[in-house]
Short mmCIF file of N, CA and C in Angstrom, two decimals:
data_model
loop_
_atom_site.label_atom_id
_atom_site.label_comp_id
_atom_site.label_asym_id
_atom_site.label_seq_id
_atom_site.Cartn_x
_atom_site.Cartn_y
_atom_site.Cartn_z
N MET Q 288 -18.21 34.82 7.41
CA MET Q 288 -18.73 34.07 8.67
C MET Q 288 -19.00 34.82 9.26
N ARG Q 289 -20.38 34.63 10.07
CA ARG Q 289 -21.35 34.81 10.58
C ARG Q 289 -20.84 34.82 12.34
N ASP Q 290 -21.00 35.86 12.74
CA ASP Q 290 -20.80 35.57 14.23
C ASP Q 290 -22.30 35.54 15.14
N ASP Q 291 -22.50 35.48 16.26
CA ASP Q 291 -23.22 35.49 17.19
C ASP Q 291 -25.16 36.52 16.93
N ASN Q 292 -24.45 37.52 16.44
CA ASN Q 292 -25.69 38.20 16.07
C ASN Q 292 -25.80 38.43 15.02
N GLY Q 293 -24.96 37.20 13.84
CA GLY Q 293 -26.22 36.99 12.58
C GLY Q 293 -25.13 37.91 11.42
N VAL Q 294 -24.19 38.66 12.13
CA VAL Q 294 -23.20 39.54 11.17
C VAL Q 294 -21.83 38.97 10.42
N TYR Q 295 -22.18 39.03 9.17
CA TYR Q 295 -20.57 38.30 8.73
C TYR Q 295 -19.35 39.54 8.85
N GLN Q 296 -18.63 38.47 9.34
CA GLN Q 296 -16.85 39.11 9.64
C GLN Q 296 -16.03 38.68 8.88
N GLN Q 297 -15.39 39.70 8.87
CA GLN Q 297 -13.91 38.99 7.59
C GLN Q 297 -12.83 37.73 8.39
N LEU Q 298 -12.86 36.95 7.60
CA LEU Q 298 -12.04 36.25 8.11
C LEU Q 298 -10.34 36.20 7.80
N ARG Q 299 -9.61 36.43 8.88
CA ARG Q 299 -8.09 36.64 9.15
C ARG Q 299 -7.41 35.66 8.50
N GLU Q 300 -6.59 36.34 8.04
CA GLU Q 300 -5.51 35.38 7.11
C GLU Q 300 -4.32 34.57 8.17
N THR Q 301 -3.99 33.78 8.59
CA THR Q 301 -2.71 33.43 9.52
C THR Q 301 -1.53 32.53 9.06
N GLU Q 302 -0.28 32.39 9.67
CA GLU Q 302 0.66 31.83 8.88
C GLU Q 302 0.30 30.27 9.68
N VAL Q 303 -0.02 29.80 10.65
CA VAL Q 303 -0.16 28.60 10.98
C VAL Q 303 -1.42 28.37 12.00
N GLU Q 304 -2.00 27.53 11.95
CA GLU Q 304 -3.07 27.09 12.63
C GLU Q 304 -2.99 25.48 13.32
N LYS Q 305 -3.38 25.40 14.43
CA LYS Q 305 -3.72 23.90 14.99
C LYS Q 305 -5.07 23.77 15.70
N ASP Q 306 -5.29 22.35 14.93
CA ASP Q 306 -6.44 21.97 15.06
C ASP Q 306 -6.11 20.29 15.54
N LEU Q 307 -6.81 19.84 16.44
CA LEU Q 307 -6.75 18.58 17.01
C LEU Q 307 -5.22 18.33 17.50
N GLY Q 308 -4.10 19.30 17.94
CA GLY Q 308 -3.03 19.35 18.14
C GLY Q 308 -2.28 19.30 17.03
N VAL Q 309 -2.39 19.36 15.90
CA VAL Q 309 -1.35 18.86 14.42
C VAL Q 309 -1.67 20.84 14.11
N HIS Q 310 -0.50 21.64 13.48
CA HIS Q 310 -0.18 22.67 13.01
C HIS Q 310 0.37 22.77 11.97
N VAL Q 311 -0.74 23.46 11.52
CA VAL Q 311 -0.51 23.02 9.76
C VAL Q 311 -0.38 24.56 9.21
N ASP Q 312 0.49 25.03 8.78
CA ASP Q 312 1.21 26.57 7.96
C ASP Q 312 -0.15 26.86 6.95
N ASN Q 313 0.16 27.74 6.31
CA ASN Q 313 -0.58 28.19 4.84
C ASN Q 313 -0.13 27.71 4.17
N ARG Q 314 1.11 27.09 3.73
CA ARG Q 314 1.28 26.38 2.74
C ARG Q 314 1.27 24.23 2.88
N LEU Q 315 0.71 24.41 3.63
CA LEU Q 315 0.26 23.13 3.97
C LEU Q 315 1.72 22.29 4.29
N SER Q 316 2.48 23.26 4.91
CA SER Q 316 3.61 22.05 5.51
C SER Q 316 3.75 21.63 6.76
N PHE Q 317 4.03 20.91 7.28
CA PHE Q 317 4.28 20.23 8.86
C PHE Q 317 5.18 20.56 9.58
N HIS Q 318 6.07 21.54 8.90
CA HIS Q 318 7.43 21.64 10.09
C HIS Q 318 7.13 22.42 10.86
N HIS Q 319 6.24 23.13 11.26
CA HIS Q 319 5.78 23.68 12.60
C HIS Q 319 5.46 22.95 13.37
N HIS Q 320 4.81 21.79 13.41
CA HIS Q 320 4.47 20.61 13.92
C HIS Q 320 5.61 19.91 14.32
N VAL Q 321 6.27 19.24 13.05
CA VAL Q 321 7.59 18.46 13.56
C VAL Q 321 8.22 19.52 14.57
N ASN Q 322 8.73 20.76 14.71
CA ASN Q 322 9.41 21.18 15.25
C ASN Q 322 8.96 21.64 16.78
N CYS Q 323 6.89 21.67 17.02
CA CYS Q 323 6.63 21.42 18.27
C CYS Q 323 7.01 19.97 18.71
N ALA Q 324 6.71 19.27 17.94
CA ALA Q 324 6.66 17.65 19.03
C ALA Q 324 8.10 17.47 19.07
N ILE Q 325 9.11 17.89 18.46
CA ILE Q 325 10.26 17.57 18.84
C ILE Q 325 10.97 18.55 19.78
N ASN Q 326 10.41 19.67 20.40
CA ASN Q 326 11.06 20.61 21.14
C ASN Q 326 9.99 19.57 22.45
N ARG Q 327 8.88 19.92 22.64
CA ARG Q 327 7.75 18.61 23.57
C ARG Q 327 9.04 17.35 24.20
N ALA Q 328 9.28 16.58 23.07
CA ALA Q 328 10.05 15.72 23.51
C ALA Q 328 11.37 15.70 24.09
N ASN Q 329 11.82 17.02 23.57
CA ASN Q 329 13.27 17.21 24.57
C ASN Q 329 12.70 17.72 25.56
N ARG Q 330 12.17 18.39 26.00
CA ARG Q 330 11.48 19.19 27.34
C ARG Q 330 11.59 17.99 28.10
N THR Q 331 10.32 16.74 28.00
CA THR Q 331 10.41 15.33 28.68
C THR Q 331 11.91 14.73 28.77
N LEU Q 332 12.83 15.11 27.84
CA LEU Q 332 13.72 14.13 28.20
C LEU Q 332 14.72 14.92 28.64
N GLY Q 333 15.04 15.97 29.06
CA GLY Q 333 15.60 16.92 29.89
C GLY Q 333 14.71 16.64 31.16
N ILE Q 334 13.66 16.65 31.37
CA ILE Q 334 13.09 16.32 32.66
C ILE Q 334 13.59 14.85 33.60
N ILE Q 335 13.37 14.05 32.57
CA ILE Q 335 13.46 12.55 32.98
C ILE Q 335 15.02 12.58 33.46
N LYS Q 336 16.23 13.43 32.75
CA LYS Q 336 17.17 13.14 32.93
C LYS Q 336 17.54 14.00 34.16
N ARG Q 337 16.88 15.25 34.29
CA ARG Q 337 16.86 15.64 35.98
C ARG Q 337 16.49 15.20 37.10
N THR Q 338 15.38 14.20 36.82
CA THR Q 338 14.73 13.73 37.97
C THR Q 338 15.03 12.39 38.13
N PHE Q 339 15.75 11.65 37.59
CA PHE Q 339 15.68 10.54 37.71
C PHE Q 339 17.15 9.95 37.96
N THR Q 340 17.81 9.37 38.93
CA THR Q 340 19.10 9.61 39.03
C THR Q 340 19.85 8.12 38.36
N SER Q 341 18.65 7.19 38.69
CA SER Q 341 19.03 5.90 38.26
C SER Q 341 19.22 5.75 36.79
N ARG Q 342 20.13 5.23 35.64
CA ARG Q 342 20.38 5.18 34.41
C ARG Q 342 20.08 3.68 34.24
N ASN Q 343 19.66 2.98 34.70
CA ASN Q 343 19.32 1.80 34.50
C ASN Q 343 18.43 1.68 32.88
N ASN Q 344 18.88 0.57 32.17
CA ASN Q 344 18.95 0.39 30.76
C ASN Q 344 17.03 0.23 31.07
N ASP Q 345 16.91 -0.45 31.50
CA ASP Q 345 14.96 -0.98 31.80
C ASP Q 345 14.31 -0.03 32.29
N ILE Q 346 14.65 1.18 32.60
CA ILE Q 346 13.91 2.42 33.49
C ILE Q 346 14.12 3.22 32.24
N ILE Q 347 14.93 3.29 31.63
CA ILE Q 347 14.95 4.66 30.60
C ILE Q 347 14.15 4.19 29.32
N ARG Q 348 14.47 2.86 29.19
CA ARG Q 348 13.44 2.55 27.43
C ARG Q 348 12.02 2.66 28.43
N ARG Q 349 11.71 2.42 29.65
CA ARG Q 349 10.29 2.25 29.96
C ARG Q 349 9.71 3.86 29.80
N LEU Q 350 10.69 4.63 30.83
CA LEU Q 350 10.40 6.45 30.53
C LEU Q 350 10.28 6.95 29.03
N TYR Q 351 11.31 6.30 28.35
CA TYR Q 351 10.96 6.64 27.01
C TYR Q 351 9.98 5.93 26.07
N THR Q 352 9.58 5.03 26.15
CA THR Q 352 8.42 4.62 25.31
C THR Q 352 7.04 5.10 25.89
N ALA Q 353 7.25 5.66 27.32
CA ALA Q 353 5.90 6.00 28.20
C ALA Q 353 5.46 7.32 27.70
N LEU Q 354 6.82 8.41 27.96
CA LEU Q 354 6.47 9.74 27.91
C LEU Q 354 7.10 10.59 26.89
N VAL Q 355 8.24 9.96 25.95
CA VAL Q 355 8.93 10.79 24.88
C VAL Q 355 8.52 10.27 23.73
N ARG Q 356 8.27 9.16 23.58
CA ARG Q 356 7.60 8.78 21.96
C ARG Q 356 6.07 8.79 21.94
N PRO Q 357 5.24 9.54 22.37
CA PRO Q 357 3.99 9.34 22.12
C PRO Q 357 4.14 10.83 21.84
N SER Q 358 4.72 11.53 22.46
CA SER Q 358 4.84 12.75 21.88
C SER Q 358 5.27 13.16 20.62
N LEU Q 359 6.27 12.42 20.37
CA LEU Q 359 6.68 12.81 18.93
C LEU Q 359 5.96 11.92 18.11
N GLU Q 360 5.13 11.15 18.39
CA GLU Q 360 4.07 10.21 16.84
C GLU Q 360 2.86 10.77 17.31
N TYR Q 361 2.63 11.65 17.85
CA TYR Q 361 1.11 12.59 18.34
C TYR Q 361 0.74 13.09 16.77
N GLY Q 362 -0.12 12.96 16.16
CA GLY Q 362 -0.58 13.53 14.63
C GLY Q 362 0.34 13.14 13.84
N ASN Q 363 1.06 11.65 14.10
CA ASN Q 363 2.38 11.05 13.12
C ASN Q 363 3.15 12.31 12.40
N ALA Q 364 4.02 12.67 13.53
CA ALA Q 364 4.99 13.59 13.41
C ALA Q 364 5.86 13.21 11.99
N PRO Q 365 6.05 11.71 12.34
CA PRO Q 365 7.09 10.73 11.34
C PRO Q 365 6.77 10.75 9.95
N ARG Q 366 5.33 10.58 9.80
CA ARG Q 366 4.76 9.71 8.74
C ARG Q 366 4.75 11.41 7.53
N ILE Q 367 4.33 12.47 8.32
CA ILE Q 367 3.42 13.61 7.45
C ILE Q 367 5.14 14.74 7.47
N SER Q 368 6.10 14.39 7.82
CA SER Q 368 7.40 14.60 7.84
C SER Q 368 7.79 14.58 6.35
N GLN Q 369 7.84 15.52 5.47
CA GLN Q 369 8.39 14.95 3.51
C GLN Q 369 9.54 15.33 3.65
N HIS Q 370 10.45 15.93 4.62
CA HIS Q 370 11.48 16.45 4.13
C HIS Q 370 12.77 15.47 5.07
N VAL Q 371 14.35 15.29 4.43
CA VAL Q 371 14.89 14.53 5.44
C VAL Q 371 15.29 15.04 6.40
N GLY Q 372 15.46 16.11 6.82
CA GLY Q 372 15.87 17.22 7.63
C GLY Q 372 14.92 17.17 8.86
N ASP Q 373 13.15 17.03 8.81
CA ASP Q 373 12.84 16.95 9.91
C ASP Q 373 12.53 15.29 10.58
N MET Q 374 12.92 14.46 9.08
CA MET Q 374 13.12 13.12 9.76
C MET Q 374 13.93 12.87 10.54
N ASP Q 375 15.15 13.42 10.52
CA ASP Q 375 16.57 13.36 10.76
C ASP Q 375 16.33 14.14 12.43
N LYS Q 376 15.94 15.08 12.12
CA LYS Q 376 15.77 16.11 13.80
C LYS Q 376 14.69 15.17 14.37
N ILE Q 377 13.54 14.16 14.08
CA ILE Q 377 13.20 13.02 15.15
C ILE Q 377 13.56 12.03 15.08
N GLU Q 378 14.93 11.49 14.62
CA GLU Q 378 15.34 10.16 15.24
C GLU Q 378 16.61 11.21 15.97
N ARG Q 379 17.30 12.25 15.94
CA ARG Q 379 17.91 12.32 17.15
C ARG Q 379 17.46 12.40 18.22
N VAL Q 380 15.88 12.94 18.72
CA VAL Q 380 15.61 12.76 20.16
C VAL Q 380 15.94 11.74 20.22
N GLN Q 381 15.53 10.46 19.44
CA GLN Q 381 15.99 9.06 20.03
C GLN Q 381 16.94 8.36 20.19
N ARG Q 382 18.20 9.04 19.71
CA ARG Q 382 19.33 8.95 19.59
C ARG Q 382 20.38 9.34 20.93
N ARG Q 383 19.09 10.71 21.08
CA ARG Q 383 19.64 11.24 22.73
C ARG Q 383 19.12 10.51 23.59
N ALA Q 384 18.10 10.04 23.65
CA ALA Q 384 17.12 9.36 25.03
C ALA Q 384 18.16 7.94 25.03
N THR Q 385 18.63 7.39 23.99
CA THR Q 385 19.01 6.19 24.21
C THR Q 385 20.78 6.82 24.89
N LYS Q 386 21.05 7.80 24.60
CA LYS Q 386 22.57 8.26 25.16
C LYS Q 386 22.44 7.86 27.21
N LEU Q 387 20.81 8.91 27.16
CA LEU Q 387 20.93 8.36 29.16
C LEU Q 387 21.32 6.84 29.56
N CYS Q 388 21.59 6.17 28.89
CA CYS Q 388 22.06 4.81 29.75
C CYS Q 388 23.14 5.10 29.57
N SER Q 389 23.57 4.97 30.92
CA SER Q 389 24.99 5.49 31.25
C SER Q 389 26.35 4.11 30.42
N ASP Q 390 25.84 2.73 30.67
CA ASP Q 390 26.53 1.64 30.34
C ASP Q 390 26.31 1.59 28.94
N LEU Q 391 25.43 2.30 27.88
CA LEU Q 391 25.72 2.09 26.62
C LEU Q 391 25.78 3.42 25.57
N LYS Q 392 26.34 4.50 26.38
CA LYS Q 392 26.74 5.69 25.70
C LYS Q 392 27.72 5.79 24.88
N HIS Q 393 28.42 4.78 24.88
CA HIS Q 393 30.10 4.81 24.02
C HIS Q 393 29.50 3.96 23.06
N LEU Q 394 28.54 3.21 23.19
CA LEU Q 394 27.65 2.02 22.01
C LEU Q 394 27.59 3.21 20.40
N PRO Q 395 27.84 2.57 19.29
CA PRO Q 395 26.70 3.39 18.04
C PRO Q 395 25.55 3.34 18.48
N TYR Q 396 24.88 4.09 17.52
CA TYR Q 396 23.14 4.10 17.73
C TYR Q 396 22.39 2.78 17.66
N GLU Q 397 23.09 2.14 16.52
CA GLU Q 397 22.07 0.86 16.02
C GLU Q 397 22.59 -0.09 17.19
N ASP Q 398 23.61 -0.24 18.18
CA ASP Q 398 23.99 -1.22 18.96
C ASP Q 398 23.25 -0.53 20.21
N ARG Q 399 23.12 0.44 20.50
CA ARG Q 399 22.00 1.05 21.86
C ARG Q 399 20.53 0.51 21.59
N LEU Q 400 20.04 0.90 20.22
CA LEU Q 400 19.04 0.11 19.71
C LEU Q 400 18.13 -1.15 20.24
N ARG Q 401 20.01 -1.59 19.59
CA ARG Q 401 19.43 -3.06 19.45
C ARG Q 401 19.42 -3.41 20.97
N HIS Q 402 20.36 -3.30 22.13
CA HIS Q 402 20.32 -3.37 23.47
C HIS Q 402 19.09 -3.22 23.97
N LEU Q 403 18.68 -1.88 23.61
CA LEU Q 403 17.30 -1.55 24.90
C LEU Q 403 15.97 -2.66 23.88
N LYS Q 404 16.32 -2.93 22.90
CA LYS Q 404 14.80 -3.36 22.08
C LYS Q 404 14.16 -2.66 21.77
N LEU Q 405 14.73 -1.07 21.03
CA LEU Q 405 13.71 -0.41 20.70
C LEU Q 405 13.92 -0.29 19.37
N PRO Q 406 13.08 -0.14 18.07
CA PRO Q 406 13.11 -0.04 16.67
C PRO Q 406 13.54 1.18 16.48
N SER Q 407 13.82 1.80 15.51
CA SER Q 407 14.43 2.61 15.04
C SER Q 407 12.95 3.88 14.79
N LEU Q 408 12.60 4.95 14.41
CA LEU Q 408 11.66 5.38 14.21
C LEU Q 408 11.32 5.24 12.39
N TYR Q 409 12.42 5.11 11.87
CA TYR Q 409 12.11 4.47 10.73
C TYR Q 409 11.31 3.62 10.29
N TYR Q 410 11.86 2.46 11.14
CA TYR Q 410 11.04 1.58 10.89
C TYR Q 410 9.91 1.32 11.47
N ARG Q 411 9.67 1.83 12.86
CA ARG Q 411 8.34 2.14 12.71
C ARG Q 411 7.47 2.95 11.88
N ARG Q 412 7.82 3.72 11.12
CA ARG Q 412 6.84 4.35 9.91
C ARG Q 412 6.61 3.30 8.91
N GLN Q 413 7.79 2.86 8.41
CA GLN Q 413 7.39 1.30 7.57
C GLN Q 413 6.36 0.24 8.05
N ARG Q 414 6.69 0.15 9.38
CA ARG Q 414 5.48 -0.87 9.91
C ARG Q 414 4.26 -0.51 9.79
N GLY Q 415 4.23 1.14 10.75
CA GLY Q 415 2.59 1.74 10.42
C GLY Q 415 1.61 1.51 9.56
N ASP Q 416 2.93 1.69 8.15
CA ASP Q 416 2.44 1.87 6.48
C ASP Q 416 1.71 0.62 6.27
N MET Q 417 2.78 -0.32 6.46
CA MET Q 417 2.49 -2.04 6.21
C MET Q 417 0.96 -2.33 6.76
N ILE Q 418 1.21 -2.08 7.84
CA ILE Q 418 -0.09 -2.24 9.09
C ILE Q 418 -1.66 -1.72 8.45
N GLN Q 419 -1.21 -0.54 7.86
CA GLN Q 419 -2.48 0.65 7.00
C GLN Q 419 -3.26 0.01 5.69
N VAL Q 420 -1.81 -0.45 5.12
CA VAL Q 420 -2.16 -1.30 3.96
C VAL Q 420 -2.84 -2.85 3.64
N TYR Q 421 -2.53 -3.33 4.98
CA TYR Q 421 -3.31 -4.43 5.22
C TYR Q 421 -4.39 -4.13 6.02
N LYS Q 422 -5.15 -3.20 6.44
CA LYS Q 422 -6.35 -3.11 7.25
C LYS Q 422 -6.82 -2.58 5.53
N ILE Q 423 -6.43 -1.68 4.80
CA ILE Q 423 -7.29 -1.46 3.77
C ILE Q 423 -7.82 -2.43 2.93
N ILE Q 424 -6.43 -3.30 2.48
CA ILE Q 424 -6.73 -4.34 1.87
C ILE Q 424 -7.66 -5.42 1.76
N ASN Q 425 -7.96 -5.58 3.24
CA ASN Q 425 -8.47 -6.44 3.99
C ASN Q 425 -9.65 -6.06 4.21
N GLU Q 426 -9.86 -4.81 4.23
CA GLU Q 426 -11.29 -4.18 4.39
C GLU Q 426 -11.68 -4.02 5.85
N LYS Q 427 -10.86 -3.72 6.49
CA LYS Q 427 -10.94 -3.86 7.89
C LYS Q 427 -10.92 -2.05 8.71
N ASP Q 428 -10.45 -1.34 7.60
CA ASP Q 428 -10.27 0.02 7.71
C ASP Q 428 -11.49 0.95 6.94
N ARG Q 429 -12.19 1.82 7.10
CA ARG Q 429 -13.22 2.47 6.46
C ARG Q 429 -12.71 2.99 5.14
N GLY Q 430 -13.02 3.29 4.13
CA GLY Q 430 -12.26 4.42 2.88
C GLY Q 430 -12.32 3.30 1.49
N GLU Q 431 -12.08 3.82 0.59
CA GLU Q 431 -12.42 3.66 -0.60
C GLU Q 431 -11.22 2.58 -1.22
N ARG Q 432 -11.08 1.49 -1.09
CA ARG Q 432 -9.90 0.80 -1.39
C ARG Q 432 -9.27 1.01 -2.89
N GLU Q 433 -10.06 1.21 -3.61
CA GLU Q 433 -9.64 1.51 -5.25
C GLU Q 433 -8.58 2.87 -5.40
N GLN Q 434 -9.39 4.25 -4.58
CA GLN Q 434 -9.00 4.95 -4.85
C GLN Q 434 -7.57 5.21 -4.06
N ILE Q 435 -7.46 4.73 -2.92
CA ILE Q 435 -6.16 4.79 -1.92
C ILE Q 435 -5.14 4.24 -2.43
N LEU Q 436 -5.73 2.45 -2.76
CA LEU Q 436 -4.58 1.45 -3.32
C LEU Q 436 -4.88 0.54 -4.56
N PRO Q 437 -5.17 1.01 -5.61
CA PRO Q 437 -5.28 0.44 -6.79
C PRO Q 437 -5.08 -0.72 -7.47
N GLU Q 438 -5.62 -1.63 -7.28
CA GLU Q 438 -5.21 -3.07 -7.53
C GLU Q 438 -4.52 -2.98 -9.06
N SER Q 439 -3.13 -3.82 -9.60
CA SER Q 439 -2.67 -4.06 -10.61
C SER Q 439 -3.33 -4.38 -11.79
N THR Q 440 -3.73 -3.79 -12.96
CA THR Q 440 -4.35 -4.45 -14.38
C THR Q 440 -3.25 -5.52 -14.84
N PHE Q 441 -2.19 -5.15 -14.17
CA PHE Q 441 -1.28 -6.71 -15.35
C PHE Q 441 -1.51 -7.38 -14.53
N ASN Q 442 -2.30 -8.89 -15.67
CA ASN Q 442 -2.53 -10.16 -15.33
C ASN Q 442 -1.99 -11.28 -15.05
N ARG Q 443 -0.20 -11.00 -15.42
CA ARG Q 443 0.64 -12.30 -14.80
C ARG Q 443 1.64 -11.72 -13.52
N THR Q 444 0.23 -11.86 -12.45
CA THR Q 444 1.38 -11.79 -10.90
C THR Q 444 1.93 -13.07 -10.63
N ARG Q 445 2.95 -13.26 -10.12
CA ARG Q 445 3.09 -14.28 -9.31
C ARG Q 445 2.65 -14.69 -7.96
N GLY Q 446 2.13 -15.95 -7.28
CA GLY Q 446 1.66 -16.06 -5.94
C GLY Q 446 0.36 -15.49 -5.87
N HIS Q 447 -0.02 -14.54 -6.01
CA HIS Q 447 -1.25 -14.08 -5.48
C HIS Q 447 -1.76 -12.84 -6.25
N SER Q 448 -3.23 -12.72 -6.15
CA SER Q 448 -3.68 -11.56 -7.34
C SER Q 448 -3.75 -10.03 -6.54
N ASP Q 449 -3.24 -9.87 -5.28
CA ASP Q 449 -3.49 -8.76 -4.57
C ASP Q 449 -2.48 -7.88 -4.74
N LYS Q 450 -1.95 -7.80 -6.07
CA LYS Q 450 -0.49 -6.95 -6.29
C LYS Q 450 -1.01 -5.51 -6.50
N LEU Q 451 -0.40 -4.35 -6.41
CA LEU Q 451 -1.12 -3.07 -6.23
C LEU Q 451 -0.51 -2.49 -6.95
N LYS Q 452 -0.90 -1.45 -7.52
CA LYS Q 452 -0.67 -0.41 -8.74
C LYS Q 452 0.31 0.47 -8.13
N LYS Q 453 1.71 0.78 -8.55
CA LYS Q 453 2.62 1.87 -8.39
C LYS Q 453 2.21 3.05 -9.32
N ARG Q 454 1.50 4.34 -8.70
CA ARG Q 454 1.27 5.18 -9.13
C ARG Q 454 2.54 6.07 -9.13
N GLN Q 455 2.45 6.89 -10.30
CA GLN Q 455 3.44 7.97 -10.45
C GLN Q 455 3.21 9.16 -10.14
N ALA Q 456 4.36 10.07 -9.42
CA ALA Q 456 3.82 11.22 -8.80
C ALA Q 456 4.84 12.57 -9.60
N ARG Q 457 4.42 13.72 -9.59
CA ARG Q 457 5.19 14.46 -10.16
C ARG Q 457 5.74 15.76 -9.28
N LEU Q 458 5.06 15.65 -7.73
CA LEU Q 458 5.32 16.67 -6.70
C LEU Q 458 6.16 15.91 -5.62
N ASN Q 459 6.62 16.65 -5.17
CA ASN Q 459 7.12 15.55 -3.99
C ASN Q 459 5.86 15.68 -2.50
N VAL Q 460 5.04 16.26 -2.49
CA VAL Q 460 4.14 16.13 -1.65
C VAL Q 460 3.48 14.74 -1.99
N ARG Q 461 3.17 14.80 -3.04
CA ARG Q 461 2.25 13.62 -3.55
C ARG Q 461 3.46 11.97 -3.32
N LYS Q 462 4.50 12.66 -3.89
CA LYS Q 462 5.37 11.21 -3.54
C LYS Q 462 5.58 10.75 -1.68
N CYS Q 463 5.44 11.82 -0.98
CA CYS Q 463 5.44 11.23 0.31
C CYS Q 463 4.43 11.03 1.26
N SER Q 464 2.74 11.41 0.36
CA SER Q 464 1.98 10.79 0.86
C SER Q 464 2.09 8.91 0.85
N PHE Q 465 0.75 8.95 1.67
CA PHE Q 465 0.38 7.31 2.05
C PHE Q 465 0.38 6.65 0.67
N GLY Q 466 -0.79 7.07 0.33
CA GLY Q 466 -1.38 6.10 -0.91
C GLY Q 466 -0.52 6.14 -1.96
N LEU Q 467 0.69 6.43 -2.00
CA LEU Q 467 1.38 6.11 -3.39
C LEU Q 467 2.86 5.09 -3.36
#
């Protein structure tokens, strides 16, 4: 790499780099990014807990969706986390947020979500993937459709001709990627 004077300099090797707010380590793992997003969301939840004395369900839901959830979803932390442990950590933040409502504290997590009209983060990941597939199939999003989502060559499809081919993956990294 050249500096301002035109002299070549040696590049340093780093463990983790941050680019556009997304942390990537030298093994292309996003554990550090997920942990940073979780820490940021937990700090925001702590501020909400200390600042607001009202534990009204509507207020907590609005604060969570406006302040906490965007920090969890920036850089698609739920989608890029390939490990179940990372996904559980992210879901745990939402569990903690729903427990801030004093009259829902005793209910199970799924019931708290239902009362607050919040979807689980797993559901939001699935919904986001389905929206992205729709955009790619209907050419509303740029990209090579055949490379990302190839059509099935099986000619006996029932209902419509937009059946997609399921590719086989050998590595976990590829199994958890979007286009598979």
